[in-house]
Short mmCIF file of C-alpha atoms and ligand atoms in Angstrom, two decimals:
data_model
loop_
_atom_site.label_atom_id
_atom_site.label_comp_id
_atom_site.label_asym_id
_atom_site.label_seq_id
_atom_site.Cartn_x
_atom_site.Cartn_y
_atom_site.Cartn_z
CA MET C 1 0.00 0.00 0.00
CA PRO C 2 1.46 3.41 -0.94
CA LEU C 3 2.48 5.71 1.88
CA SER C 4 0.32 8.74 2.60
CA LYS C 5 1.95 12.13 2.17
CA PRO C 6 2.08 12.89 5.93
CA ALA C 7 3.76 9.52 6.56
CA LEU C 8 6.34 10.35 3.91
CA ASP C 9 6.80 13.92 5.17
CA LYS C 10 8.18 12.57 8.47
CA TYR C 11 11.38 11.58 6.66
CA THR C 12 14.09 13.88 5.33
CA PRO C 13 16.10 12.30 2.53
CA THR C 14 19.84 12.98 2.29
CA ILE C 15 21.42 12.39 -1.08
CA GLY C 16 25.00 12.35 -2.36
CA ILE C 17 26.19 11.62 -5.89
CA GLU C 18 29.44 10.21 -7.25
CA CYS C 19 29.87 10.67 -10.96
CA HIS C 20 32.27 9.03 -13.42
CA VAL C 21 32.97 11.26 -16.42
CA GLN C 22 34.86 10.08 -19.50
CA LEU C 23 37.56 12.54 -20.60
CA LYS C 24 37.60 13.58 -24.26
CA THR C 25 41.16 12.52 -25.06
CA LYS C 26 42.20 10.91 -28.35
CA THR C 27 43.97 8.07 -26.57
CA LYS C 28 43.66 6.12 -23.33
CA LEU C 29 44.92 7.19 -19.93
CA PHE C 30 48.15 5.15 -20.00
CA SER C 31 48.50 3.80 -23.56
CA ALA C 32 48.56 5.25 -27.09
CA VAL C 33 45.41 3.37 -28.15
CA SER C 34 42.27 5.18 -29.41
CA ASN C 35 39.81 6.22 -26.73
CA ASP C 36 36.76 6.04 -29.02
CA ALA C 37 35.36 2.53 -28.64
CA ARG C 38 31.87 3.40 -29.89
CA GLU C 39 32.09 1.74 -33.32
CA ALA C 40 35.00 -0.62 -32.67
CA ALA C 41 34.85 -4.44 -32.79
CA PRO C 42 35.39 -6.05 -29.34
CA ASN C 43 39.03 -6.20 -28.23
CA SER C 44 40.27 -4.24 -31.27
CA LEU C 45 41.39 -1.20 -29.25
CA ILE C 46 43.80 -2.79 -26.82
CA SER C 47 47.50 -2.85 -26.11
CA HIS C 48 49.82 -4.74 -23.75
CA ILE C 49 49.21 -1.95 -21.23
CA ASP C 50 45.38 -2.16 -21.36
CA THR C 51 45.48 -5.96 -21.14
CA GLY C 52 47.88 -5.86 -18.18
CA MET C 53 50.70 -7.92 -19.72
CA PRO C 54 53.59 -8.54 -17.30
CA GLY C 55 56.21 -5.83 -17.57
CA ALA C 56 53.99 -3.36 -19.45
CA LEU C 57 54.73 0.20 -18.36
CA PRO C 58 51.91 2.76 -18.24
CA VAL C 59 52.71 6.36 -19.26
CA LEU C 60 50.34 9.15 -18.19
CA ASN C 61 48.46 10.83 -21.07
CA GLU C 62 49.17 14.55 -20.63
CA ALA C 63 45.95 15.52 -22.39
CA ALA C 64 43.99 13.71 -19.68
CA LEU C 65 45.87 15.62 -16.99
CA GLU C 66 45.08 18.91 -18.72
CA LEU C 67 41.36 18.08 -18.93
CA ALA C 68 41.35 17.15 -15.24
CA CYS C 69 42.88 20.55 -14.47
CA ARG C 70 40.15 22.26 -16.52
CA ALA C 71 37.59 20.33 -14.50
CA ALA C 72 39.12 21.80 -11.34
CA PHE C 73 38.47 25.36 -12.53
CA ALA C 74 35.03 24.37 -13.80
CA LEU C 75 34.25 23.15 -10.27
CA ASN C 76 35.32 26.48 -8.77
CA THR C 77 38.67 25.39 -7.42
CA GLU C 78 42.26 24.76 -8.62
CA PRO C 79 44.12 21.55 -9.42
CA GLN C 80 46.37 20.20 -6.66
CA LYS C 81 50.04 20.96 -7.18
CA PHE C 82 50.90 17.48 -5.93
CA SER C 83 48.90 14.38 -6.78
CA LYS C 84 49.72 10.75 -7.46
CA PHE C 85 48.33 7.43 -8.63
CA ASP C 86 47.59 4.37 -6.51
CA ARG C 87 46.70 0.77 -7.22
CA LYS C 88 43.28 -0.43 -6.09
CA HIS C 89 43.23 -4.21 -6.02
CA TYR C 90 40.21 -6.32 -6.77
CA PHE C 91 39.51 -9.43 -8.77
CA TYR C 92 37.15 -9.32 -11.71
CA PRO C 93 37.44 -10.77 -15.23
CA ASP C 94 37.26 -7.32 -16.88
CA LEU C 95 40.40 -6.22 -15.01
CA PRO C 96 43.29 -8.41 -16.15
CA LYS C 97 45.96 -6.58 -14.09
CA GLY C 98 44.10 -7.41 -10.89
CA TYR C 99 44.15 -3.75 -9.89
CA GLN C 100 42.78 -0.45 -11.16
CA ILE C 101 45.13 2.55 -11.41
CA THR C 102 43.34 5.37 -9.61
CA GLN C 103 44.14 8.20 -7.20
CA TYR C 104 43.50 7.50 -3.53
CA GLU C 105 45.51 9.59 -1.04
CA ASP C 106 46.38 12.52 -3.26
CA PRO C 107 43.72 13.21 -5.90
CA ILE C 108 44.10 15.90 -8.58
CA ILE C 109 41.19 17.93 -7.13
CA LYS C 110 40.15 18.54 -3.53
CA GLY C 111 37.16 20.70 -2.71
CA GLY C 112 35.24 22.95 -5.07
CA PHE C 113 31.50 23.25 -5.53
CA VAL C 114 28.68 23.21 -8.06
CA GLU C 115 26.00 25.89 -8.04
CA TYR C 116 22.84 25.30 -10.05
CA PRO C 117 19.35 26.79 -10.29
CA LEU C 118 16.27 24.82 -9.27
CA ASP C 119 12.86 26.46 -9.74
CA GLY C 120 14.57 29.84 -9.80
CA GLN C 121 16.44 29.23 -6.52
CA PRO C 122 20.24 28.81 -6.36
CA LYS C 123 21.37 25.44 -4.97
CA ARG C 124 24.84 24.26 -4.10
CA VAL C 125 26.62 20.93 -3.77
CA ASN C 126 30.12 20.92 -2.30
CA ILE C 127 32.69 18.67 -3.94
CA THR C 128 34.70 16.39 -1.66
CA ARG C 129 37.31 15.31 -4.19
CA VAL C 130 37.84 14.41 -7.83
CA HIS C 131 40.33 11.80 -8.93
CA MET C 132 41.62 10.46 -12.25
CA GLU C 133 41.36 6.75 -12.88
CA GLU C 134 41.21 4.18 -15.66
CA ASP C 135 38.01 2.41 -16.63
CA ALA C 136 37.82 -1.39 -16.64
CA GLY C 137 36.66 -3.59 -19.53
CA LYS C 138 33.18 -4.92 -19.97
CA ASN C 139 31.81 -8.40 -19.29
CA SER C 140 28.83 -9.72 -21.16
CA HIS C 141 26.80 -12.86 -20.66
CA PRO C 142 25.21 -14.14 -23.89
CA ASP C 143 21.70 -15.51 -23.41
CA GLY C 144 21.74 -19.26 -22.79
CA ALA C 145 25.52 -19.60 -23.16
CA ASP C 146 27.62 -21.38 -20.53
CA TYR C 147 30.42 -18.83 -20.90
CA SER C 148 30.88 -15.08 -20.53
CA LEU C 149 32.68 -12.65 -22.82
CA VAL C 150 35.16 -9.93 -21.95
CA ASP C 151 35.72 -6.83 -24.11
CA LEU C 152 38.74 -4.79 -23.04
CA ASN C 153 38.17 -1.86 -25.45
CA ARG C 154 37.11 0.30 -22.52
CA ALA C 155 40.00 -0.81 -20.30
CA GLY C 156 42.26 2.19 -19.70
CA THR C 157 39.66 4.78 -20.77
CA PRO C 158 40.44 7.99 -18.81
CA LEU C 159 37.82 8.88 -16.23
CA LEU C 160 37.29 11.53 -13.61
CA GLU C 161 35.40 10.41 -10.54
CA ILE C 162 33.64 13.41 -9.00
CA VAL C 163 32.67 12.77 -5.39
CA GLY C 164 30.09 15.22 -4.05
CA GLU C 165 29.05 15.90 -0.46
CA PRO C 166 25.62 14.60 0.59
CA ASP C 167 24.12 18.11 0.30
CA MET C 168 20.86 17.28 -1.47
CA HIS C 169 17.45 16.48 -0.02
CA SER C 170 15.12 15.69 -2.92
CA ALA C 171 14.96 13.78 -6.19
CA ALA C 172 14.49 17.08 -8.06
CA GLU C 173 17.78 18.40 -6.61
CA ALA C 174 19.58 15.17 -7.53
CA LYS C 175 18.33 15.38 -11.11
CA ALA C 176 19.19 19.10 -11.45
CA TYR C 177 22.69 18.53 -10.01
CA ALA C 178 23.33 15.64 -12.42
CA ARG C 179 22.28 17.85 -15.33
CA GLU C 180 24.46 20.70 -14.09
CA LEU C 181 27.53 18.43 -13.93
CA TYR C 182 26.72 17.41 -17.49
CA LEU C 183 26.51 21.05 -18.63
CA ILE C 184 29.72 21.97 -16.79
CA MET C 185 31.71 19.09 -18.28
CA LYS C 186 30.32 19.87 -21.73
CA TYR C 187 30.94 23.62 -21.73
CA ALA C 188 34.33 23.26 -20.01
CA ASP C 189 35.22 20.96 -22.93
CA VAL C 190 36.29 18.20 -20.55
CA SER C 191 34.07 15.40 -21.88
CA GLU C 192 31.98 14.51 -24.93
CA VAL C 193 29.23 13.86 -22.34
CA ASP C 194 27.67 11.22 -24.60
CA LEU C 195 25.21 9.78 -22.09
CA TYR C 196 24.00 7.08 -24.47
CA HIS C 197 27.52 5.66 -24.65
CA GLY C 198 28.04 5.85 -20.89
CA ASN C 199 30.28 8.94 -20.86
CA MET C 200 28.69 9.89 -17.54
CA ARG C 201 27.57 7.39 -14.91
CA PHE C 202 25.99 8.42 -11.63
CA ASP C 203 26.17 6.49 -8.35
CA VAL C 204 23.58 7.84 -5.92
CA ASN C 205 23.64 7.45 -2.12
CA ILE C 206 20.33 7.84 -0.28
CA SER C 207 19.39 7.69 3.38
CA LEU C 208 16.40 8.94 5.37
CA SER C 209 16.36 10.65 8.73
CA VAL C 210 13.37 11.07 11.03
CA GLN C 211 12.79 14.17 13.20
CA SER C 212 15.71 13.25 15.45
CA GLY C 213 18.01 14.29 12.60
CA LYS C 214 19.96 11.06 12.94
CA LEU C 215 20.79 9.67 9.49
CA GLY C 216 19.50 6.19 8.73
CA LYS C 217 21.42 3.49 6.88
CA ARG C 218 22.21 4.45 3.32
CA THR C 219 21.87 2.56 0.11
CA GLU C 220 23.85 3.20 -3.06
CA ILE C 221 22.29 2.93 -6.52
CA LYS C 222 25.05 2.25 -9.06
CA ASN C 223 25.54 3.19 -12.69
CA LEU C 224 22.61 5.45 -13.54
CA ASN C 225 23.14 6.98 -16.95
CA SER C 226 20.40 9.57 -17.37
CA PHE C 227 19.05 12.50 -15.35
CA ARG C 228 15.60 10.91 -15.49
CA SER C 229 16.83 7.62 -14.03
CA VAL C 230 18.64 9.53 -11.24
CA GLU C 231 15.34 11.23 -10.36
CA ASN C 232 13.25 8.06 -10.60
CA ALA C 233 15.71 5.91 -8.65
CA VAL C 234 15.87 8.48 -5.83
CA ASN C 235 12.09 8.73 -5.64
CA TYR C 236 11.76 4.95 -5.62
CA GLU C 237 14.38 4.53 -2.91
CA ILE C 238 12.85 7.24 -0.68
CA LEU C 239 9.51 5.41 -0.79
CA ARG C 240 11.06 1.97 -0.30
CA GLN C 241 13.07 3.05 2.75
CA ALA C 242 10.16 5.00 4.28
CA GLU C 243 7.87 1.99 3.88
CA LEU C 244 10.40 -0.23 5.69
CA TYR C 245 10.66 2.24 8.60
CA GLU C 246 6.86 2.56 8.78
CA LYS C 247 6.65 -1.24 9.11
CA GLY C 248 9.30 -1.15 11.83
CA GLN C 249 11.82 -2.93 9.63
CA PRO C 250 15.49 -1.95 9.19
CA VAL C 251 17.03 -0.55 6.02
CA GLU C 252 20.10 -2.57 5.06
CA GLN C 253 23.26 -0.75 4.04
CA GLU C 254 23.79 -2.13 0.56
CA THR C 255 24.51 -1.51 -3.09
CA ARG C 256 21.48 -1.67 -5.35
CA GLY C 257 20.99 -1.61 -9.11
CA TRP C 258 18.35 0.27 -11.09
CA ASP C 259 16.03 -1.76 -13.27
CA GLU C 260 15.01 0.69 -16.00
CA ALA C 261 12.26 -1.55 -17.38
CA LYS C 262 10.64 -2.21 -13.99
CA GLN C 263 11.46 1.28 -12.62
CA LYS C 264 12.70 -0.15 -9.33
CA THR C 265 15.93 -0.74 -7.44
CA THR C 266 17.11 -4.29 -6.73
CA PRO C 267 19.70 -5.50 -4.18
CA GLN C 268 23.19 -6.23 -5.56
CA ARG C 269 25.57 -6.68 -2.66
CA GLY C 270 25.48 -6.10 1.06
CA LYS C 271 27.87 -4.40 3.45
CA GLU C 272 29.30 -7.65 4.74
CA GLU C 273 30.91 -8.12 1.34
CA ALA C 274 32.66 -4.75 1.57
CA GLN C 275 36.10 -5.18 0.02
CA ASP C 276 39.59 -4.42 1.20
CA TYR C 277 41.23 -2.92 -1.85
CA ARG C 278 44.79 -3.06 -0.46
CA TYR C 279 45.65 0.37 -1.90
CA MET C 280 49.32 1.03 -2.55
CA PRO C 281 51.19 3.78 -4.42
CA GLU C 282 51.53 3.05 -8.16
CA PRO C 283 55.29 2.50 -8.53
CA ASP C 284 55.39 2.80 -12.36
CA ILE C 285 54.02 6.37 -12.61
CA PRO C 286 55.83 9.27 -10.98
CA PRO C 287 53.77 11.69 -8.87
CA ILE C 288 52.25 14.65 -10.74
CA VAL C 289 53.82 17.95 -9.72
CA LEU C 290 52.32 21.07 -11.33
CA ASP C 291 53.96 24.48 -11.33
CA ASP C 292 52.19 27.85 -11.24
CA GLU C 293 52.78 28.54 -14.91
CA TYR C 294 51.16 25.28 -16.02
CA ILE C 295 48.11 25.94 -13.83
CA GLU C 296 47.86 29.57 -14.94
CA ASN C 297 47.97 28.61 -18.63
CA ILE C 298 44.99 26.34 -18.17
CA ARG C 299 43.11 28.90 -16.10
CA LYS C 300 43.41 31.62 -18.73
CA ASP C 301 42.19 29.26 -21.46
CA MET C 302 38.98 28.32 -19.64
CA PRO C 303 35.91 28.78 -21.84
CA ARG C 304 32.65 30.29 -20.59
CA LEU C 305 30.86 27.98 -18.19
CA PRO C 306 27.10 27.57 -17.66
CA VAL C 307 27.16 30.03 -14.76
CA ASP C 308 28.76 32.72 -17.00
CA ILE C 309 26.45 31.95 -19.90
CA ARG C 310 23.35 32.28 -17.70
CA GLN C 311 24.54 35.74 -16.64
CA ILE C 312 25.21 36.89 -20.21
CA LEU C 313 21.88 35.61 -21.55
CA ASN C 314 20.05 37.04 -18.57
CA LYS C 315 21.46 40.48 -19.41
CA SER C 316 20.03 40.03 -22.91
CA SER C 317 16.56 39.79 -21.34
CA ILE C 318 16.13 36.13 -22.27
CA ALA C 319 13.69 34.36 -19.92
CA ALA C 320 15.18 31.95 -17.37
CA ASN C 321 13.42 28.87 -18.78
CA VAL C 322 14.54 29.75 -22.33
CA ILE C 323 18.13 30.14 -21.05
CA GLU C 324 18.00 26.53 -19.80
CA ASP C 325 16.69 25.37 -23.22
CA ILE C 326 19.56 27.24 -24.88
CA LEU C 327 22.13 25.63 -22.53
CA ASP C 328 20.76 22.20 -23.44
CA ASN C 329 21.68 22.81 -27.10
CA ASP C 330 25.28 23.92 -27.46
CA ALA C 331 24.94 24.76 -31.18
CA VAL C 332 22.16 27.21 -30.35
CA CYS C 333 24.06 28.48 -27.32
CA ASN C 334 27.25 29.17 -29.27
CA LYS C 335 25.29 31.01 -31.95
CA VAL C 336 23.48 33.25 -29.48
CA LEU C 337 26.73 34.01 -27.63
CA GLU C 338 28.42 34.84 -30.93
CA ALA C 339 25.58 37.23 -31.77
CA ILE C 340 25.89 38.94 -28.39
CA ASP C 341 29.68 39.09 -28.73
CA SER C 342 29.38 40.73 -32.13
CA GLY C 343 27.23 43.48 -30.68
CA ALA C 344 23.65 42.36 -31.23
CA ASP C 345 21.36 44.22 -28.82
CA SER C 346 19.08 42.38 -26.42
CA ILE C 347 16.03 42.37 -28.73
CA ASN C 348 18.01 41.00 -31.66
CA SER C 349 19.86 38.39 -29.59
CA ALA C 350 16.60 37.22 -28.03
CA ARG C 351 15.17 36.95 -31.55
CA ILE C 352 18.14 34.88 -32.75
CA ALA C 353 17.77 32.61 -29.70
CA TYR C 354 14.08 32.17 -30.48
CA ASP C 355 14.69 31.41 -34.19
CA SER C 356 17.50 28.93 -33.43
CA LEU C 357 15.41 27.02 -30.90
CA GLU C 358 12.17 27.03 -32.91
CA LYS C 359 13.65 26.58 -36.39
CA PRO C 360 16.81 24.43 -36.14
CA ALA C 361 17.43 24.91 -39.89
CA THR C 362 18.28 28.58 -39.21
CA LEU C 363 21.49 27.42 -37.46
CA ASN C 364 22.82 27.32 -41.05
CA ILE C 365 22.59 31.07 -41.26
CA ASN C 366 25.72 32.84 -40.19
CA VAL C 367 25.48 35.19 -37.26
CA SER C 368 26.09 38.53 -39.01
CA GLU C 369 23.33 37.79 -41.55
CA HIS C 370 20.97 36.56 -38.88
CA ILE C 371 21.51 39.83 -37.02
CA LYS C 372 20.54 41.77 -40.18
CA ILE C 373 17.26 39.86 -40.42
CA ALA C 374 16.51 40.37 -36.71
CA GLU C 375 17.26 44.08 -37.10
CA ALA C 376 14.96 44.38 -40.15
CA LEU C 377 12.20 42.81 -38.08
CA LYS C 378 12.87 45.14 -35.17
CA ILE C 379 12.66 48.31 -37.26
CA LYS C 380 9.63 46.83 -39.08
CA THR C 381 11.22 46.61 -42.51
CA LEU C 382 10.09 42.98 -42.24
CA SER C 383 6.92 41.66 -40.64
CA SER C 384 7.08 38.38 -38.71
CA THR C 385 5.64 36.66 -41.80
CA THR C 386 8.13 38.10 -44.26
CA ALA C 387 11.02 37.63 -41.77
CA SER C 388 10.14 33.91 -41.65
CA LEU C 389 10.21 33.78 -45.45
CA VAL C 390 13.68 35.36 -45.52
CA LEU C 391 14.93 32.99 -42.78
CA GLU C 392 13.60 29.89 -44.52
CA SER C 393 15.00 30.92 -47.87
CA LEU C 394 18.44 31.75 -46.47
CA ALA C 395 18.54 28.57 -44.33
CA GLU C 396 17.87 26.54 -47.46
CA ASN C 397 20.45 28.35 -49.56
CA PRO C 398 22.94 30.26 -47.39
CA ALA C 399 24.81 31.53 -50.49
CA GLN C 400 22.09 34.09 -51.21
CA ASP C 401 22.57 37.80 -50.55
CA VAL C 402 20.72 38.62 -47.35
CA ALA C 403 20.29 42.32 -48.18
CA ALA C 404 18.61 41.42 -51.48
CA LEU C 405 16.30 38.92 -49.74
CA ILE C 406 15.28 41.54 -47.18
CA ALA C 407 14.74 44.16 -49.88
CA ALA C 408 12.53 41.76 -51.84
CA GLN C 409 10.33 41.16 -48.80
CA ALA C 410 10.62 44.64 -47.34
CA GLN C 411 7.50 46.31 -46.05
CA VAL C 412 6.30 49.01 -48.41
CA SER C 413 5.80 52.36 -46.67
CA ASP C 414 5.92 54.51 -49.81
CA GLU C 415 2.61 56.45 -49.79
CA GLY C 416 2.34 56.76 -53.57
CA GLU C 417 2.81 53.05 -54.10
CA ILE C 418 0.35 52.12 -51.37
CA GLU C 419 -2.20 54.65 -52.62
CA LYS C 420 -2.23 52.90 -56.01
CA ILE C 421 -3.15 49.61 -54.33
CA VAL C 422 -5.73 51.33 -52.09
CA ARG C 423 -7.51 52.90 -55.08
CA GLN C 424 -7.76 49.49 -56.71
CA VAL C 425 -9.14 47.90 -53.52
CA LEU C 426 -11.74 50.68 -53.08
CA ASP C 427 -12.90 50.21 -56.68
CA ASP C 428 -13.20 46.45 -56.22
CA ASN C 429 -15.18 46.64 -52.93
CA PRO C 430 -18.02 49.17 -53.32
CA LYS C 431 -20.15 47.58 -50.56
CA ALA C 432 -17.42 47.82 -47.92
CA VAL C 433 -16.74 51.40 -49.00
CA GLN C 434 -20.45 52.23 -48.55
CA ASP C 435 -20.52 50.50 -45.14
CA LEU C 436 -17.53 52.53 -44.04
CA LYS C 437 -19.09 55.78 -45.25
CA ASN C 438 -22.20 54.80 -43.22
CA GLY C 439 -20.00 54.67 -40.14
CA GLU C 440 -19.40 50.90 -39.91
CA MET C 441 -15.80 51.20 -38.77
CA LYS C 442 -15.12 47.47 -38.92
CA ALA C 443 -15.19 47.77 -42.72
CA ILE C 444 -11.86 49.61 -42.54
CA GLY C 445 -10.29 46.46 -41.12
CA PHE C 446 -11.63 44.46 -44.05
CA LEU C 447 -10.35 46.97 -46.60
CA THR C 448 -6.92 47.16 -44.95
CA GLY C 449 -6.80 43.36 -45.06
CA GLN C 450 -7.50 43.49 -48.81
CA VAL C 451 -4.63 45.96 -49.29
CA MET C 452 -2.29 43.68 -47.31
CA ALA C 453 -3.33 40.65 -49.37
CA LYS C 454 -2.85 42.51 -52.67
CA SER C 455 0.63 43.63 -51.57
CA GLN C 456 1.56 40.07 -50.47
CA GLY C 457 1.90 41.19 -46.87
CA LYS C 458 4.37 43.95 -47.65
CA ALA C 459 2.28 47.11 -47.29
CA ASN C 460 2.72 49.01 -44.06
CA PRO C 461 -0.76 48.62 -42.53
CA GLN C 462 -0.72 52.04 -40.79
CA VAL C 463 0.11 53.79 -44.07
CA ALA C 464 -2.58 51.75 -45.87
CA GLN C 465 -5.26 52.65 -43.32
CA ALA C 466 -4.38 56.34 -43.44
CA ALA C 467 -4.65 56.26 -47.27
CA ILE C 468 -8.12 54.63 -47.11
CA LYS C 469 -9.38 57.35 -44.77
CA ARG C 470 -7.81 60.14 -46.81
CA LEU C 471 -9.21 58.92 -50.15
CA LEU C 472 -12.72 58.52 -48.70
CA GLY C 473 -12.50 61.92 -46.99
CA LEU C 474 -13.03 60.43 -43.52
MN1 MN W 501 35.68 4.93 -9.60
#
């Protein structure tokens, strides 16, 4: 039986997230093998280092180190000047060395924080630490077979593990934080953030406390790969734990998996199986020592991050919810920022944002030309109808001359030219003219509409209406 809202309200959830992010390097963390296993045949992207052959010597990929340092700035802190790698021992078929190379005592990042908006309110999650580590391979278990398969393409893939403090208290916060990490890693150019291919995996810790404030036992849901599954898994786990407490039963400290099809968590392993990883310093890789110049060079190359972009777009009078839509689409975002950088005012940049979101084909149009169209609309040379025609035409064939397209669709304000059309319309519509002379003012709307239609939408309606009145002596 589902819990009533008051029963659920007795419990305060506390949530922490650990996130593995794949770094966008060309090669693996310790070998010169391609890091892009998406299209590759199993075990085709491996070397003696990834397969853990005896005597193989890992060499740190400097590009991975640089991306980790960018991540430090993106998380509002600096990389550690001293960090080092350690071996974490465990036995599993997808890890032929018998240990994972990771950072234990001295990670590349300590501290930092993530700030993100939720329903217009700023929220913050503090970062405990971030370390670099290699990914393991992948086991698969073919249906009905009495064997398992191991693919080591992923072995040695460079990862960052971002460990956050348990600073969240709802599923909505957990989802928004996961999305913010995604945006940060994308805009900081640290990761391809391809969620479908597992570039970001979230492990979520959840416990409930009752009024006493004492935290209950926590469970960990492993390997969530979408914001939606983070939200759903947290909601499910809050209910499951609350129901146990309501029945007077204990919550076990354990690791659980998320069943996407059934939308529920299932037990994987309990605390009693907690492992001793026998950490030891990695003897084959020297410690990483960074000097001020190295750190400064990375700092000054940092691109604009979501927090900066929100501020810039906000100054351009773009609504908060539209800003989030723009951030979700980096092609749109880059175009709008380019427009603002090249001097587009707030009306024109908001217009370009609107066009790019509503009509993806207009991303073809280069920024300076798009600004010209937005400007023509603003000063009413184009109506929204004729502006759409220009946009569609230019999107289809970007080689056209934008000034000529605007001129062809430009609103006609020339009184002589409009008067010619008005005379024609008055001749063709004697009844409406009589109605108007009899004081039926709505007839002027009809006649103006006829002028607009005859001019294919280009006549300036104010000028047209004034001409109708003048010619009829009203
Ligand atoms: Mn890890």
